[in-house]
XYZ file of N, CA and C in Angstrom:
843
model
N 0.501 -1.239 0.178
C 0.142 -0.314 -0.005
C 1.002 1.282 0.205
N 0.344 2.235 -0.885
C 1.559 3.326 -1.122
C 0.875 4.398 -0.368
N 1.608 4.598 0.713
C 1.638 6.543 1.318
C 1.161 7.507 0.622
N -0.286 7.959 0.595
C -0.193 8.799 -0.576
C 0.244 10.068 -0.055
N 0.374 11.078 -0.840
C 0.994 12.698 -0.583
C -0.383 13.863 0.054
N -0.390 14.307 1.061
C -0.803 14.841 1.909
C -1.388 15.881 0.693
N -2.828 16.101 0.733
C -3.134 17.286 -0.478
C -2.184 18.910 -0.336
N -1.938 19.077 0.999
C -1.341 20.447 1.270
C 0.135 20.637 0.067
N 1.066 19.188 -0.161
C 2.143 19.308 -0.612
C 1.823 19.081 -2.365
N 0.192 18.430 -2.636
C 0.175 18.036 -4.299
C -0.419 20.058 -4.437
N -1.651 20.412 -4.082
C -1.926 21.569 -4.567
C -1.127 22.638 -5.106
N -0.541 23.155 -4.380
C 0.502 24.210 -4.832
C 0.835 24.053 -6.328
N 1.469 22.666 -6.984
C 1.443 22.200 -8.057
C 0.290 22.438 -9.117
N -0.535 21.824 -8.441
C -1.634 21.695 -9.363
C -2.319 22.930 -9.786
N -2.246 23.760 -8.676
C -2.874 25.312 -8.787
C -1.708 26.101 -9.808
N -0.517 25.867 -10.198
C 0.554 26.715 -10.828
C 0.058 26.083 -12.056
N 0.059 24.765 -12.581
C -0.163 24.528 -13.872
C -1.492 24.763 -14.314
N -2.565 24.649 -13.141
C -3.550 25.622 -13.697
C -3.506 26.626 -14.148
N -3.203 27.789 -13.094
C -3.060 29.474 -13.459
C -2.457 29.172 -14.929
N -1.241 28.705 -15.336
C -0.298 28.432 -16.377
C -1.010 28.022 -18.324
N -2.541 26.944 -17.531
C -3.165 26.556 -18.772
C -4.414 27.719 -18.849
N -5.135 27.988 -17.742
C -6.156 29.006 -18.051
C -5.621 30.823 -18.096
N -4.625 30.916 -18.617
C -3.946 32.059 -19.071
C -4.568 33.727 -18.319
N -4.947 34.520 -18.962
C -5.678 35.317 -18.629
C -7.119 35.736 -18.745
N -7.438 34.670 -19.482
C -9.190 35.290 -19.464
C -9.913 33.536 -19.319
N -9.062 32.564 -18.535
C -9.455 31.377 -18.691
C -10.209 30.297 -19.801
N -10.451 29.228 -19.584
C -11.177 28.828 -20.987
C -11.980 29.100 -21.809
N -11.789 29.879 -22.799
C -12.914 30.702 -23.672
C -13.589 30.077 -24.594
N -12.514 28.673 -24.541
C -13.873 27.502 -25.594
C -14.976 26.989 -24.467
N -14.283 26.320 -23.239
C -15.718 26.151 -22.796
C -16.744 26.869 -22.379
N -16.041 28.442 -22.247
C -16.887 29.643 -21.737
C -17.720 29.756 -23.223
N -17.382 29.724 -23.914
C -18.285 29.917 -25.394
C -19.460 28.649 -25.872
N -18.869 27.523 -25.845
C -19.226 26.287 -26.075
C -20.582 25.560 -25.273
N -19.993 25.563 -23.878
C -20.826 24.981 -22.811
C -21.910 26.132 -22.083
N -22.791 25.165 -21.662
C -24.024 26.053 -20.480
C -23.240 26.237 -19.325
N -23.209 27.182 -18.881
C -23.019 27.693 -17.469
C -23.301 26.243 -16.094
N -24.394 25.764 -16.671
C -24.630 25.096 -15.352
C -24.933 23.430 -15.798
N -23.906 23.347 -17.029
C -24.287 22.097 -17.638
C -23.330 20.883 -16.469
N -23.284 19.607 -17.046
C -22.727 18.611 -15.999
C -22.050 17.861 -17.055
N -21.166 17.273 -17.061
C -20.320 16.324 -17.539
C -19.722 15.234 -16.637
N -19.964 13.930 -17.424
C -19.244 12.731 -16.387
C -18.055 12.324 -17.825
N -16.722 12.032 -16.846
C -16.290 11.223 -17.640
C -15.016 10.368 -17.154
N -14.234 9.153 -17.749
C -13.574 8.336 -17.382
C -12.098 8.495 -17.581
N -11.237 8.423 -16.686
C -10.063 7.873 -17.126
C -9.676 6.935 -17.528
N -8.961 6.552 -18.698
C -8.803 5.453 -19.473
C -7.261 5.212 -20.147
N -6.987 4.134 -19.522
C -5.197 3.720 -20.090
C -5.082 3.218 -21.347
N -4.615 4.049 -21.855
C -4.149 3.486 -23.498
C -3.320 2.235 -23.652
N -2.165 2.365 -22.549
C -1.499 1.513 -22.567
C -0.954 0.445 -21.038
N -0.427 -0.472 -21.162
C -0.334 -0.832 -19.713
C 0.736 -0.232 -19.204
N 0.487 -0.103 -17.660
C 1.461 0.752 -17.029
C 0.986 0.549 -15.834
N 1.994 1.387 -14.517
C 1.449 1.626 -13.214
C 1.149 3.051 -12.441
N 0.455 2.830 -12.255
C -0.759 4.002 -11.944
C -0.373 5.144 -11.079
N -0.042 6.358 -11.080
C 0.639 7.577 -10.032
C -0.128 8.399 -10.439
N -0.461 9.510 -9.344
C -0.702 10.713 -9.781
C -2.267 10.603 -9.841
N -3.219 10.055 -9.054
C -4.547 10.241 -8.880
C -4.824 11.626 -8.008
N -4.384 11.760 -7.510
C -5.049 12.977 -6.262
C -3.929 14.363 -7.214
N -3.094 14.042 -8.014
C -3.516 15.340 -9.111
C -4.170 15.665 -9.566
N -5.120 14.740 -10.448
C -6.072 14.486 -10.935
C -7.091 15.205 -10.499
N -7.414 14.415 -9.180
C -8.600 14.883 -8.470
C -8.747 16.524 -7.873
N -7.312 17.257 -7.542
C -7.504 18.438 -7.011
C -7.538 19.349 -8.052
N -7.069 18.925 -9.518
C -7.447 19.970 -10.644
C -8.744 19.980 -10.973
N -9.356 19.195 -11.109
C -10.802 19.800 -10.931
C -11.265 20.254 -9.801
N -11.036 19.806 -8.631
C -11.553 19.831 -7.194
C -11.149 21.744 -7.216
N -10.156 22.056 -7.790
C -10.309 23.726 -7.859
C -11.108 24.146 -8.568
N -11.269 23.754 -9.453
C -12.256 24.520 -10.507
C -13.759 24.391 -10.346
N -14.040 23.190 -9.470
C -15.395 22.738 -9.098
C -15.137 22.191 -7.725
N -15.444 22.837 -6.840
C -15.269 22.164 -5.133
C -16.263 21.028 -4.924
N -17.365 21.151 -6.023
C -18.289 20.040 -5.457
C -17.991 18.505 -6.729
N -16.822 18.398 -7.194
C -16.998 17.449 -8.271
C -16.901 16.025 -7.646
N -17.385 15.539 -8.171
C -17.288 13.751 -7.565
C -16.239 12.873 -8.186
N -15.418 12.967 -7.472
C -14.090 11.598 -8.318
C -14.140 10.732 -7.510
N -14.081 9.398 -8.193
C -14.238 7.829 -7.757
C -12.934 7.135 -8.463
N -12.253 6.807 -7.307
C -11.036 6.069 -7.927
C -11.383 4.570 -8.034
N -10.826 3.973 -9.326
C -11.380 2.554 -9.840
C -9.371 2.023 -9.513
N -8.590 2.370 -10.004
C -7.781 1.664 -9.980
C -6.524 2.425 -9.112
N -6.237 2.458 -7.786
C -5.146 2.940 -7.010
C -4.487 3.349 -7.375
N -3.461 4.529 -7.042
C -1.932 4.414 -7.109
C -1.293 2.979 -6.687
N -0.132 2.545 -7.633
C 0.523 1.515 -6.963
C 0.245 0.512 -8.144
N -1.139 0.344 -8.579
C -1.488 -0.907 -9.714
C -1.439 -0.893 -10.937
N -1.278 -2.183 -11.153
C -1.013 -1.979 -12.312
C -2.225 -1.795 -13.346
N -2.126 -1.784 -14.528
C -3.394 -0.855 -15.171
C -3.009 -2.005 -16.807
N -4.369 -2.702 -17.074
C -3.982 -2.960 -18.672
C -4.496 -2.522 -19.750
N -4.228 -2.190 -20.751
C -4.941 -1.584 -22.049
C -6.456 -1.383 -21.769
N -6.873 -0.153 -21.813
C -8.391 -0.236 -21.941
C -9.225 0.036 -20.349
N -8.072 -0.096 -19.539
C -8.418 -0.179 -17.972
C -9.646 0.938 -17.464
N -10.305 1.605 -16.622
C -10.861 2.673 -16.319
C -10.346 2.830 -15.024
N -9.422 3.768 -14.843
C -8.806 4.369 -13.600
C -9.581 5.048 -12.556
N -10.043 6.155 -13.166
C -11.155 6.951 -12.130
C -12.550 7.519 -13.091
N -13.049 8.014 -12.317
C -14.571 8.305 -12.800
C -14.768 9.997 -11.980
N -14.656 10.625 -13.117
C -15.059 12.001 -12.404
C -16.522 12.478 -13.139
N -17.440 13.813 -12.194
C -18.631 13.797 -12.427
C -18.654 15.328 -11.777
N -19.187 16.536 -12.772
C -18.818 17.773 -12.439
C -19.394 18.559 -13.370
N -19.208 20.060 -13.084
C -19.447 20.815 -13.781
C -18.719 20.973 -15.310
N -19.527 21.095 -16.320
C -18.747 20.561 -17.557
C -17.506 21.469 -18.120
N -17.958 22.366 -17.613
C -16.758 23.420 -17.966
C -15.378 23.521 -17.058
N -16.013 23.207 -15.624
C -14.643 22.665 -15.109
C -14.122 21.651 -15.581
N -14.582 20.694 -15.496
C -13.707 19.327 -15.967
C -13.739 19.508 -17.408
N -13.900 19.917 -18.268
C -12.990 20.194 -19.484
C -12.018 21.300 -19.292
N -12.111 22.100 -18.217
C -11.136 23.122 -18.242
C -9.674 22.494 -17.640
N -10.180 22.010 -16.778
C -8.977 21.429 -15.708
C -8.235 20.069 -16.525
N -9.139 19.381 -17.545
C -9.056 18.223 -18.004
C -7.400 17.852 -18.602
N -6.964 18.954 -19.221
C -5.465 18.820 -19.650
C -4.253 19.011 -18.672
N -4.545 19.757 -17.445
C -3.664 19.738 -16.100
C -3.453 18.262 -15.199
N -4.936 18.127 -15.263
C -4.798 16.540 -14.593
C -4.584 15.188 -15.139
N -4.500 15.583 -16.831
C -3.733 14.497 -17.576
C -2.481 14.534 -17.817
N -1.907 15.837 -17.950
C -0.586 16.067 -17.916
C 0.419 15.496 -16.535
N -0.192 15.767 -15.534
C 0.179 15.412 -14.245
C -0.148 13.860 -14.103
N -0.668 13.606 -14.354
C -1.417 11.915 -14.342
C -0.231 11.104 -14.907
N -0.411 11.387 -16.170
C 0.505 10.914 -17.285
C 1.680 10.758 -16.948
N 2.404 11.959 -16.486
C 3.824 11.971 -16.126
C 4.033 11.415 -14.958
N 3.465 10.980 -13.903
C 3.421 10.235 -13.071
C 3.085 9.219 -13.112
N 2.867 8.530 -13.625
C 2.233 7.180 -13.814
C 3.155 6.220 -14.978
N 3.869 7.495 -15.603
C 5.357 7.134 -16.713
C 6.266 6.737 -15.920
N 6.478 7.527 -14.977
C 7.712 7.337 -13.860
C 7.849 6.341 -13.145
N 6.413 6.117 -12.224
C 6.309 4.902 -11.888
C 6.070 3.411 -12.797
N 5.698 3.562 -14.026
C 5.844 2.034 -15.099
C 7.065 1.793 -15.505
N 8.433 3.082 -15.425
C 9.606 2.506 -15.486
C 10.083 2.310 -14.840
N 9.595 2.593 -13.938
C 10.509 2.413 -12.326
C 10.227 0.797 -12.085
N 9.057 0.556 -12.174
C 8.582 -0.870 -11.941
C 9.254 -2.039 -12.684
N 9.585 -1.287 -14.567
C 10.314 -2.224 -15.266
C 12.101 -2.072 -14.432
N 12.801 -1.288 -14.007
C 13.642 -1.779 -13.661
C 13.658 -2.663 -11.949
N 12.795 -2.654 -11.421
C 12.895 -3.029 -10.018
C 12.459 -4.938 -10.836
N 11.843 -4.708 -11.763
C 11.078 -6.002 -11.867
C 13.067 -6.690 -12.627
N 13.641 -5.744 -13.206
C 14.711 -6.555 -14.174
C 15.692 -6.971 -13.132
N 15.789 -6.449 -11.743
C 16.727 -7.160 -10.654
C 16.326 -7.780 -9.982
N 14.907 -8.448 -10.199
C 14.007 -9.334 -9.079
C 14.890 -10.347 -8.964
N 15.250 -10.591 -7.309
C 15.777 -11.622 -7.230
C 17.217 -11.648 -6.609
N 17.622 -10.056 -6.653
C 19.160 -9.912 -6.422
C 18.514 -8.997 -4.972
N 19.850 -8.756 -4.291
C 19.989 -7.854 -3.408
C 19.563 -6.222 -3.793
N 19.926 -6.144 -5.228
C 20.140 -4.683 -5.147
C 18.374 -3.853 -5.126
N 18.353 -2.790 -4.835
C 17.388 -1.589 -4.693
C 17.569 -0.898 -5.693
N 16.691 -0.379 -6.323
C 16.374 0.572 -7.695
C 15.973 2.296 -6.365
N 16.583 2.520 -7.051
C 16.699 4.501 -6.328
C 16.897 5.224 -7.393
N 15.979 6.557 -7.003
C 15.922 8.032 -8.090
C 17.034 8.215 -7.401
N 16.932 9.538 -8.421
C 18.440 10.784 -8.010
C 17.770 12.131 -7.815
N 18.180 12.992 -7.795
C 17.684 14.417 -7.981
C 17.849 15.024 -9.337
N 17.522 14.081 -10.265
C 17.281 14.809 -12.005
C 15.946 14.787 -12.200
N 15.086 15.604 -11.386
C 13.758 15.395 -11.275
C 13.193 17.149 -12.140
N 11.980 16.827 -12.521
C 11.926 18.049 -12.940
C 11.510 19.319 -12.090
N 12.095 20.774 -12.417
C 11.932 21.354 -11.292
C 10.405 21.731 -10.537
N 10.296 21.718 -9.420
C 8.733 21.819 -9.203
C 8.383 20.402 -9.082
N 8.564 19.465 -9.460
C 7.958 18.521 -9.128
C 8.986 17.014 -8.216
N 9.491 17.695 -8.190
C 10.472 16.794 -7.037
C 9.612 15.527 -6.436
N 9.149 16.049 -5.543
C 7.866 15.693 -4.451
C 7.311 14.501 -5.307
N 6.690 14.836 -6.109
C 5.666 14.436 -6.920
C 6.505 13.121 -7.725
N 7.486 12.874 -8.348
C 7.746 12.339 -9.268
C 8.676 11.416 -8.297
N 8.950 11.715 -6.746
C 9.518 10.628 -6.258
C 8.736 9.774 -5.518
N 7.490 10.375 -5.124
C 6.417 9.222 -4.708
C 6.214 8.663 -6.065
N 6.005 8.883 -7.222
C 5.593 8.259 -8.286
C 6.625 6.686 -8.175
N 7.880 7.094 -8.394
C 9.068 6.349 -7.895
C 8.718 5.185 -6.630
N 7.893 5.475 -6.144
C 7.699 4.472 -4.630
C 6.585 3.454 -5.490
N 5.281 4.435 -6.351
C 4.513 3.455 -6.521
C 4.838 2.313 -7.678
N 5.843 2.806 -7.995
C 6.592 1.613 -8.935
C 7.150 0.951 -8.394
N 7.564 1.099 -6.984
C 8.365 -0.300 -6.474
C 9.658 0.056 -5.832
N 10.183 1.623 -6.421
C 11.398 2.102 -6.209
C 11.608 2.754 -4.714
N 13.103 3.265 -4.764
C 13.145 3.227 -3.444
C 13.550 5.139 -3.873
N 13.534 6.136 -2.099
C 13.359 7.345 -2.595
C 15.110 7.529 -2.352
N 16.246 8.249 -2.984
C 17.589 8.649 -2.607
C 17.001 10.318 -2.035
N 18.061 10.922 -1.503
C 18.018 11.789 -0.558
C 16.876 12.831 -1.604
N 16.290 13.569 -0.862
C 14.958 14.686 -1.528
C 16.104 15.868 -2.245
N 16.767 15.794 -1.307
C 17.863 17.608 -1.364
C 19.092 17.771 -0.413
N 20.071 18.573 -0.661
C 21.027 18.858 -0.643
C 21.413 18.856 0.771
N 20.266 18.824 1.572
C 20.150 19.166 3.285
C 19.886 17.520 3.925
N 19.613 16.446 2.685
C 18.860 15.649 3.588
C 20.368 14.760 4.014
N 21.416 15.032 3.494
C 22.637 14.234 3.658
C 24.128 14.442 3.447
N 25.390 13.926 3.625
C 26.137 14.617 3.215
C 27.019 13.696 1.556
N 26.488 13.953 0.603
C 27.106 13.221 -0.720
C 28.063 13.506 -1.117
N 29.247 13.348 -1.137
C 30.909 14.004 -1.765
C 30.920 13.570 -3.257
N 30.404 14.631 -4.086
C 30.634 13.900 -5.634
C 31.913 14.263 -5.939
N 32.361 14.212 -7.325
C 34.019 13.859 -7.679
C 34.329 15.560 -7.613
N 33.362 16.296 -7.857
C 33.852 17.792 -8.055
C 34.229 18.215 -6.397
N 33.326 17.964 -5.422
C 34.009 18.150 -4.329
C 35.356 17.329 -3.786
N 35.120 16.279 -4.163
C 36.823 16.051 -4.245
C 37.711 16.821 -4.499
N 37.349 17.204 -5.681
C 38.762 17.819 -6.221
C 39.268 19.568 -5.443
N 37.503 20.091 -4.786
C 37.796 21.041 -4.111
C 38.400 21.070 -3.173
N 38.356 19.897 -2.187
C 38.664 19.583 -1.011
C 40.728 18.691 -1.296
N 40.776 18.995 -2.276
C 41.978 18.111 -2.603
C 42.276 16.518 -2.312
N 41.686 16.115 -2.292
C 41.287 14.414 -2.343
C 40.253 13.679 -1.094
N 40.137 12.686 -1.414
C 38.658 11.745 -0.599
C 39.245 11.967 0.910
N 40.560 11.608 1.103
C 40.653 11.718 2.926
C 40.104 12.761 3.270
N 40.827 14.105 2.460
C 40.387 15.116 3.233
C 39.149 15.517 2.784
N 38.269 15.423 2.055
C 36.574 15.314 2.259
C 35.923 14.756 3.394
N 36.272 13.306 3.363
C 35.598 12.359 4.405
C 36.415 13.009 5.981
N 37.290 13.427 5.991
C 37.532 13.902 7.272
C 36.737 15.178 7.378
N 36.630 15.937 6.223
C 35.595 17.324 7.051
C 34.725 17.065 7.327
N 34.005 16.297 6.129
C 32.544 15.549 6.775
C 32.420 15.020 8.321
N 32.965 14.474 8.139
C 32.681 13.863 9.762
C 33.265 14.513 10.462
N 34.270 15.945 10.715
C 34.012 16.950 11.820
C 32.659 17.562 11.768
N 31.875 17.692 10.365
C 31.125 18.658 10.089
C 29.740 18.009 10.512
N 29.712 16.907 10.285
C 27.700 16.180 10.201
C 27.534 16.113 11.627
N 26.207 15.854 11.973
C 25.836 15.368 13.176
C 25.528 13.741 13.194
N 25.309 13.272 14.636
C 25.368 11.963 14.320
C 24.588 11.272 13.883
N 23.251 12.409 13.013
C 22.371 11.498 12.248
C 22.335 11.701 11.176
N 23.068 12.322 10.663
C 23.692 12.522 9.265
C 24.447 11.829 8.514
N 23.738 10.899 7.672
C 24.830 10.023 6.852
C 25.614 10.428 5.825
N 26.974 9.817 5.479
C 27.906 10.600 4.757
C 28.035 9.524 3.143
N 27.768 10.233 2.106
C 27.948 9.475 0.915
C 28.943 9.660 0.195
N 29.962 8.891 -0.672
C 31.115 9.540 -1.087
C 31.235 9.041 -2.398
N 31.273 9.822 -3.702
C 31.460 9.021 -4.957
C 32.758 8.989 -5.401
N 33.250 7.763 -5.700
C 34.562 7.293 -6.304
C 34.575 7.022 -7.457
N 35.307 6.647 -8.544
C 35.536 6.954 -10.253
C 36.087 5.597 -10.364
N 37.434 5.297 -9.561
C 38.047 4.118 -9.173
C 38.128 3.205 -7.895
N 38.951 1.898 -8.316
C 39.606 1.323 -7.159
C 39.838 1.820 -6.352
N 41.241 2.855 -6.579
C 42.107 3.484 -5.853
C 41.400 4.269 -5.302
N 40.531 5.056 -5.602
C 39.819 5.965 -4.837
C 39.011 5.174 -3.752
N 38.472 4.257 -4.002
C 37.635 3.431 -3.265
C 38.007 2.880 -2.104
N 39.455 2.200 -2.483
C 40.372 1.692 -1.440
C 40.401 2.859 -0.400
N 40.783 4.242 -0.622
C 41.172 5.377 0.034
C 40.028 5.350 0.862
N 38.869 5.444 0.262
C 37.298 5.956 0.715
C 36.914 4.242 1.768
N 37.006 3.656 1.313
C 36.830 2.679 2.346
C 37.307 2.330 3.684
N 38.664 3.204 3.916
C 39.690 2.707 4.884
C 38.887 4.284 6.324
N 38.088 4.690 5.768
C 37.163 5.935 6.553
C 35.623 5.207 6.773
N 35.588 4.134 6.144
C 33.958 3.479 6.332
C 32.821 4.589 6.187
N 32.971 5.298 5.265
C 31.226 5.744 5.088
C 30.359 5.002 5.190
N 29.048 5.648 5.377
C 27.901 5.153 5.366
C 27.610 4.526 4.117
N 27.827 5.155 2.988
C 27.761 4.682 1.415
C 28.795 5.162 0.918
N 29.009 4.328 -0.349
C 30.200 4.352 -1.146
C 29.624 4.363 -2.703
N 29.534 5.280 -3.328
C 29.023 5.556 -4.937
C 30.321 5.006 -5.867
N 29.696 3.602 -6.408
C 30.856 3.356 -7.673
C 30.296 4.064 -8.930
N 31.111 5.116 -9.053
C 30.682 5.734 -10.150
C 30.877 5.187 -11.784
N 30.030 4.810 -12.583
C 30.656 4.389 -13.873
C 31.619 2.888 -14.201
N 31.513 2.297 -12.806
C 32.246 1.268 -12.922
C 31.801 0.464 -13.726
N 32.659 -0.434 -14.055
C 32.392 -1.718 -15.095
C 32.368 -2.883 -13.936
N 31.999 -4.061 -14.555
C 31.551 -5.064 -13.953
C 32.022 -5.316 -13.358
N 33.664 -6.048 -13.823
C 34.745 -6.426 -12.920
C 35.214 -5.877 -11.995
N 34.962 -4.364 -12.080
C 35.525 -3.830 -10.686
C 34.293 -3.210 -9.746
N 32.864 -3.552 -10.029
C 31.918 -3.461 -9.105
C 32.036 -5.292 -8.158
N 32.127 -5.989 -8.759
C 32.419 -6.890 -8.306
C 33.927 -6.929 -7.225
N 34.696 -6.299 -7.497
C 35.851 -6.206 -6.797
C 35.692 -5.188 -5.659
N 34.660 -4.400 -5.902
C 34.373 -3.747 -4.256
C 33.470 -4.092 -3.989
N 32.783 -4.860 -3.987
C 31.680 -5.835 -3.008
C 32.402 -6.702 -2.592
N 33.623 -7.372 -3.020
C 34.462 -8.658 -2.291
C 35.473 -7.674 -1.125
N 35.762 -6.559 -1.357
C 36.646 -5.695 -0.630
C 35.669 -5.001 0.631
N 35.172 -4.695 0.364
C 33.446 -4.123 1.363
C 33.448 -4.979 2.098
N 33.137 -6.671 1.817
C 32.582 -7.498 2.513
C 31.421 -7.045 3.520
N 30.451 -6.398 2.748
C 29.419 -5.688 3.951
C 29.618 -4.689 4.691
N 30.995 -4.214 4.934
C 31.269 -2.919 5.871
C 30.864 -2.061 5.312
N 30.673 -1.372 4.230
C 29.597 0.133 3.790
C 28.781 -0.693 2.925
N 27.534 0.292 2.460
C 26.444 0.081 1.554
C 27.213 0.430 0.181
N 27.095 -0.063 -0.975
C 27.626 0.107 -2.151
C 26.649 0.890 -2.992
N 26.618 1.737 -3.621
C 25.723 2.622 -4.739
C 26.598 2.216 -6.297
N 25.762 1.482 -7.096
C 26.017 1.521 -8.217
C 25.644 2.664 -9.048
N 26.568 3.369 -9.887
C 25.732 4.501 -10.661
C 26.169 4.917 -11.971
N 25.683 5.535 -13.007
C 26.345 6.491 -13.789
C 25.735 5.301 -15.284
N 24.846 5.778 -15.724
C 24.660 5.661 -17.280
C 23.760 3.975 -17.189
N 23.199 3.470 -15.936
C 22.089 2.373 -16.025
C 21.186 2.534 -16.722
N 20.815 1.363 -17.632
C 20.089 1.146 -18.608
C 19.288 -0.326 -18.135
N 17.841 0.025 -18.543
C 17.308 -1.317 -18.559
C 18.032 -2.853 -19.057
N 19.009 -2.455 -20.002
C 19.679 -3.415 -20.788
C 20.711 -3.834 -19.917
N 21.553 -3.226 -19.079
C 22.630 -3.389 -18.098
C 22.310 -3.812 -16.649
N 20.843 -3.091 -16.140
C 21.001 -3.135 -14.853
C 20.818 -4.196 -13.787
N 20.420 -5.579 -14.871
C 20.424 -6.991 -13.970
C 22.012 -7.080 -13.867
N 22.644 -7.101 -14.828
C 24.259 -7.912 -14.822
C 24.826 -6.520 -13.886
N 24.135 -5.542 -13.605
C 24.798 -4.741 -12.220
C 24.555 -5.308 -10.846
N 22.955 -5.676 -11.018
C 22.647 -6.060 -9.693
C 23.357 -7.402 -9.457
N 23.883 -8.449 -10.064
C 24.381 -9.566 -10.117
C 25.686 -9.475 -9.500
N 26.232 -8.109 -9.217
C 27.855 -8.513 -8.957
C 27.566 -8.031 -7.213
N 26.401 -7.831 -6.915
C 26.187 -8.093 -5.353
C 26.250 -6.596 -4.616
N 26.205 -5.591 -5.223
C 25.573 -4.101 -5.044
C 24.319 -3.854 -4.181
N 24.361 -3.234 -3.366
C 22.949 -3.064 -2.347
C 22.412 -1.862 -3.368
N 23.051 -0.964 -3.880
C 21.987 0.173 -4.415
C 22.051 0.161 -5.998
N 21.239 0.622 -6.857
C 21.685 0.942 -8.071
C 20.343 2.378 -8.197
N 21.601 3.497 -8.792
C 20.624 4.894 -8.427
C 20.260 5.266 -10.285
N 19.687 5.126 -11.037
C 19.276 5.495 -11.894
C 18.010 6.973 -12.664
N 19.276 7.991 -12.742
C 18.593 9.120 -13.034
C 17.550 8.867 -14.203
N 17.343 8.347 -14.803
C 16.643 8.184 -16.257
C 14.730 7.643 -15.591
N 14.557 7.288 -14.395
C 13.586 7.109 -13.831
C 12.605 8.394 -13.661
N 13.297 9.593 -13.490
C 12.621 10.853 -13.677
C 12.951 11.737 -14.687
N 14.143 11.347 -15.437
C 14.678 12.256 -16.604
C 14.148 12.201 -17.970
N 13.755 10.608 -18.090
C 13.997 10.279 -19.279
C 12.465 9.150 -19.190
N 11.581 9.191 -18.127
C 10.372 8.263 -18.679
C 9.392 8.984 -19.326
N 9.092 8.381 -20.353
C 8.035 8.298 -21.064
C 6.435 8.366 -20.060
N 5.739 9.406 -21.475
C 4.534 9.639 -20.451
C 3.716 8.823 -20.563
N 2.700 8.082 -19.505
C 1.850 6.807 -20.159
C 0.713 7.326 -20.668
N 0.648 7.137 -21.420
C -0.860 7.558 -22.287
C -2.367 7.123 -21.715
N -2.658 8.058 -21.045
C -3.976 7.787 -20.147
C -4.666 9.349 -21.352
N -6.358 8.716 -21.326
C -6.991 9.584 -21.992
C -8.469 9.812 -20.952
N -9.112 10.746 -20.830
C -10.103 11.350 -20.257
C -11.283 11.056 -21.289
N -12.025 10.252 -21.216
C -13.403 10.240 -22.056
C -14.738 10.328 -21.667
N -15.354 11.185 -22.156
C -16.800 11.365 -21.992
C -17.568 10.220 -21.709
N -18.178 10.007 -20.395
C -19.257 8.770 -20.412
C -20.590 8.882 -20.586
């Protein structure tokens, strides 16, 4: 069961999207063609198989324009939907439903696409110990929604922002003067509840980092042989995260090296939108 996001977090994104779409004068097509008191019932239908995510975005889009709208969930977030499946039903003021339609579909389709791609990666590593996690390569303003969609697809969230944990990247290492110096500074600066992760780009840096036993070592663009070597050398003392250019074609082999975590930027930066339509009932 996926824990839903509170409306408080979703509503500002939905409102901003509606403002963008309604422009300076509102939906002039609906105003011209639809009677002010007309009612409309419609269903969300998926045109292709996928994982559902973002129903509350759709619900809130309609509710912003018609507070009395009726919205019925048929396939909850996190569920698998076959082509042609009805995901939800909406009934309300016709102008409001038609004016909110595109905003609802844009967010619903986007998040369902992220969930669907995530599920494909999770399925690809089934039976291994590796967990699929996202990155901060998200759409500005949509991070909390896209990371929610990753959870709907069975993935796990990496840090949400720069204040979640210390993550020493390659440029930090250069700026500090080396792996050891960066880790020493991090240890001195962080609180007892703050985790430390460091990115390394080769086994020499890995061995140096391992001496300080950070919480996580990110193995950036390691080949399969070096990943397996790092797993053997770590011997469970630290969490190992494989990262860099991971695809559906390569993720299984990466997982089979024994790494604990595989971070995949594509989950959020390259997920295709799931084709969902809103059909008048």
